[in-house]
Amino acid sequence: MKKRNQEIRRRDAGFTLIEILLVVVIIGILAAVAVPRLTGKVESAQRNAAKQGIAVIEGAIDVYEVDNGKLPESLQSLMTKGGEANWQGPYLRKAESLKDPWGTEFQYGKQGNMYTVVSAGPDLSFGSSDDVK
C-alpha cells in the first residue's frame, strides 16, 4: 500500500506540458499589453530628463557669466579653468552632465550675449524636429 501511494505521488509531482504552455501564453499576453504602454513613457521620461539637463547647464552658464562677465567659449569652460581671472568653478561637476539621455553631447551655441543649449533627441541628429530645447 505504501509503495503504491508513493508511485502515485511521484507521477503527480510535476507540471504537465499543457499547464506550462498555458502559463507561457498568459505571460505573453500580459507582455503584449504592457510593453506598448511603457514604451511611450520611456521616451517621455528621456525628453524630460533632457530638458532638466538643459536647465542645469543653462544655470551653470548664467553663473559663469556673472562671475566672468562673458559667456563661456564652450561647455568645457564650465568644468575647467581657462584664462578667466574671476573663474569660481567648476560650474558643472561631472562630464556626464554634458550628455543627454541618448548619450549625445548637448550642443552649445552663442551669438553676442545670447546662447542656446540643445539636445539632439532620440534620432541623435541636430536640426531635426525631435530636438529638445
XYZ file of C-alpha atoms in Angstrom:
133
model
C 0.000 0.000 0.000
C 2.788 2.433 0.888
C 4.590 1.639 -2.322
C 1.508 2.316 -4.429
C 0.890 5.731 -2.727
C 4.498 6.731 -3.357
C 4.156 5.834 -7.063
C 1.000 7.946 -7.391
C 2.663 10.925 -5.677
C 5.744 10.632 -7.901
C 3.617 10.642 -11.065
C 1.584 13.687 -9.940
C 4.582 15.672 -8.648
C 5.360 17.798 -11.760
C 3.519 20.131 -14.116
C 2.040 18.889 -17.352
C 3.054 20.337 -20.696
C -0.392 21.933 -21.061
C -0.059 23.723 -17.715
C 3.363 25.099 -18.661
C 2.136 26.236 -22.099
C -0.863 27.931 -20.515
C 1.404 29.917 -18.166
C 3.678 30.927 -21.065
C 0.667 32.115 -23.108
C -0.658 34.177 -20.185
C 2.754 35.806 -19.655
C 2.928 36.553 -23.392
C -0.487 38.231 -23.368
C 0.435 40.346 -20.340
C 3.709 41.409 -22.013
C 1.905 42.292 -25.249
C -0.421 44.595 -23.323
C 2.190 46.181 -21.023
C 5.132 46.828 -23.384
C 3.408 49.335 -25.732
C 2.174 51.346 -22.767
C 5.646 51.513 -21.206
C 7.406 52.410 -24.462
C 5.796 55.842 -24.648
C 6.622 56.509 -21.019
C 10.338 55.805 -21.537
C 10.627 58.328 -24.381
C 8.663 60.905 -22.390
C 10.936 60.391 -19.379
C 14.030 60.780 -21.572
C 12.703 64.035 -23.049
C 12.007 65.361 -19.538
C 15.497 64.356 -18.402
C 16.979 66.188 -21.404
C 15.009 69.330 -20.510
C 16.277 69.107 -16.934
C 19.845 68.657 -18.170
C 19.488 71.740 -20.355
C 18.138 73.727 -17.391
C 21.133 72.692 -15.242
C 23.600 73.662 -17.967
C 21.843 76.990 -18.546
C 22.043 77.726 -14.809
C 25.776 76.962 -14.841
C 26.261 79.218 -17.889
C 24.428 82.056 -16.139
C 26.606 81.740 -13.023
C 29.734 81.597 -15.201
C 28.618 84.787 -16.975
C 28.031 86.599 -13.680
C 31.484 85.590 -12.399
C 33.419 86.294 -15.594
C 31.400 88.985 -17.361
C 31.089 86.942 -20.562
C 29.644 83.702 -21.855
C 31.868 80.613 -21.887
C 33.548 79.663 -25.161
C 32.399 76.056 -24.790
C 30.657 73.831 -22.265
C 34.077 72.509 -21.234
C 34.801 76.007 -19.845
C 32.192 75.270 -17.177
C 34.336 72.424 -15.855
C 37.951 73.512 -16.307
C 39.599 76.856 -15.746
C 40.952 78.653 -18.763
C 42.391 82.161 -18.695
C 39.474 83.715 -16.787
C 40.558 85.899 -13.855
C 37.332 85.510 -11.831
C 36.630 81.834 -12.517
C 34.908 80.313 -9.469
C 34.182 76.860 -10.888
C 33.742 74.147 -11.613
C 30.235 75.166 -12.536
C 29.394 71.577 -13.508
C 30.982 68.762 -11.542
C 30.607 65.764 -13.857
C 31.369 65.332 -17.557
C 28.202 63.190 -17.786
C 26.259 66.421 -17.244
C 27.216 67.406 -20.776
C 25.445 64.397 -22.347
C 21.747 63.928 -22.953
C 19.831 60.734 -22.050
C 20.619 59.292 -25.511
C 24.387 59.701 -24.965
C 24.911 62.669 -27.301
C 26.644 65.795 -26.049
C 24.449 68.850 -25.695
C 25.064 71.443 -28.385
C 26.040 74.891 -27.138
C 25.913 77.932 -29.362
C 26.382 81.604 -28.623
C 25.818 84.708 -30.614
C 26.676 88.005 -28.945
C 25.272 87.865 -25.433
C 22.665 85.188 -26.257
C 23.172 81.428 -26.108
C 21.330 78.183 -26.806
C 21.678 74.670 -25.425
C 20.055 71.881 -27.456
C 19.778 68.092 -27.250
C 19.749 66.082 -30.485
C 16.841 63.998 -29.203
C 16.088 60.337 -29.919
C 17.298 60.398 -33.538
C 20.765 61.610 -32.408
C 20.980 64.300 -35.112
C 20.762 68.041 -34.588
C 18.409 70.168 -36.636
C 15.532 67.681 -36.798
C 12.015 68.046 -35.416
C 12.701 65.916 -32.333
C 15.450 68.158 -30.908
C 14.918 69.132 -27.265
C 15.411 72.819 -26.479
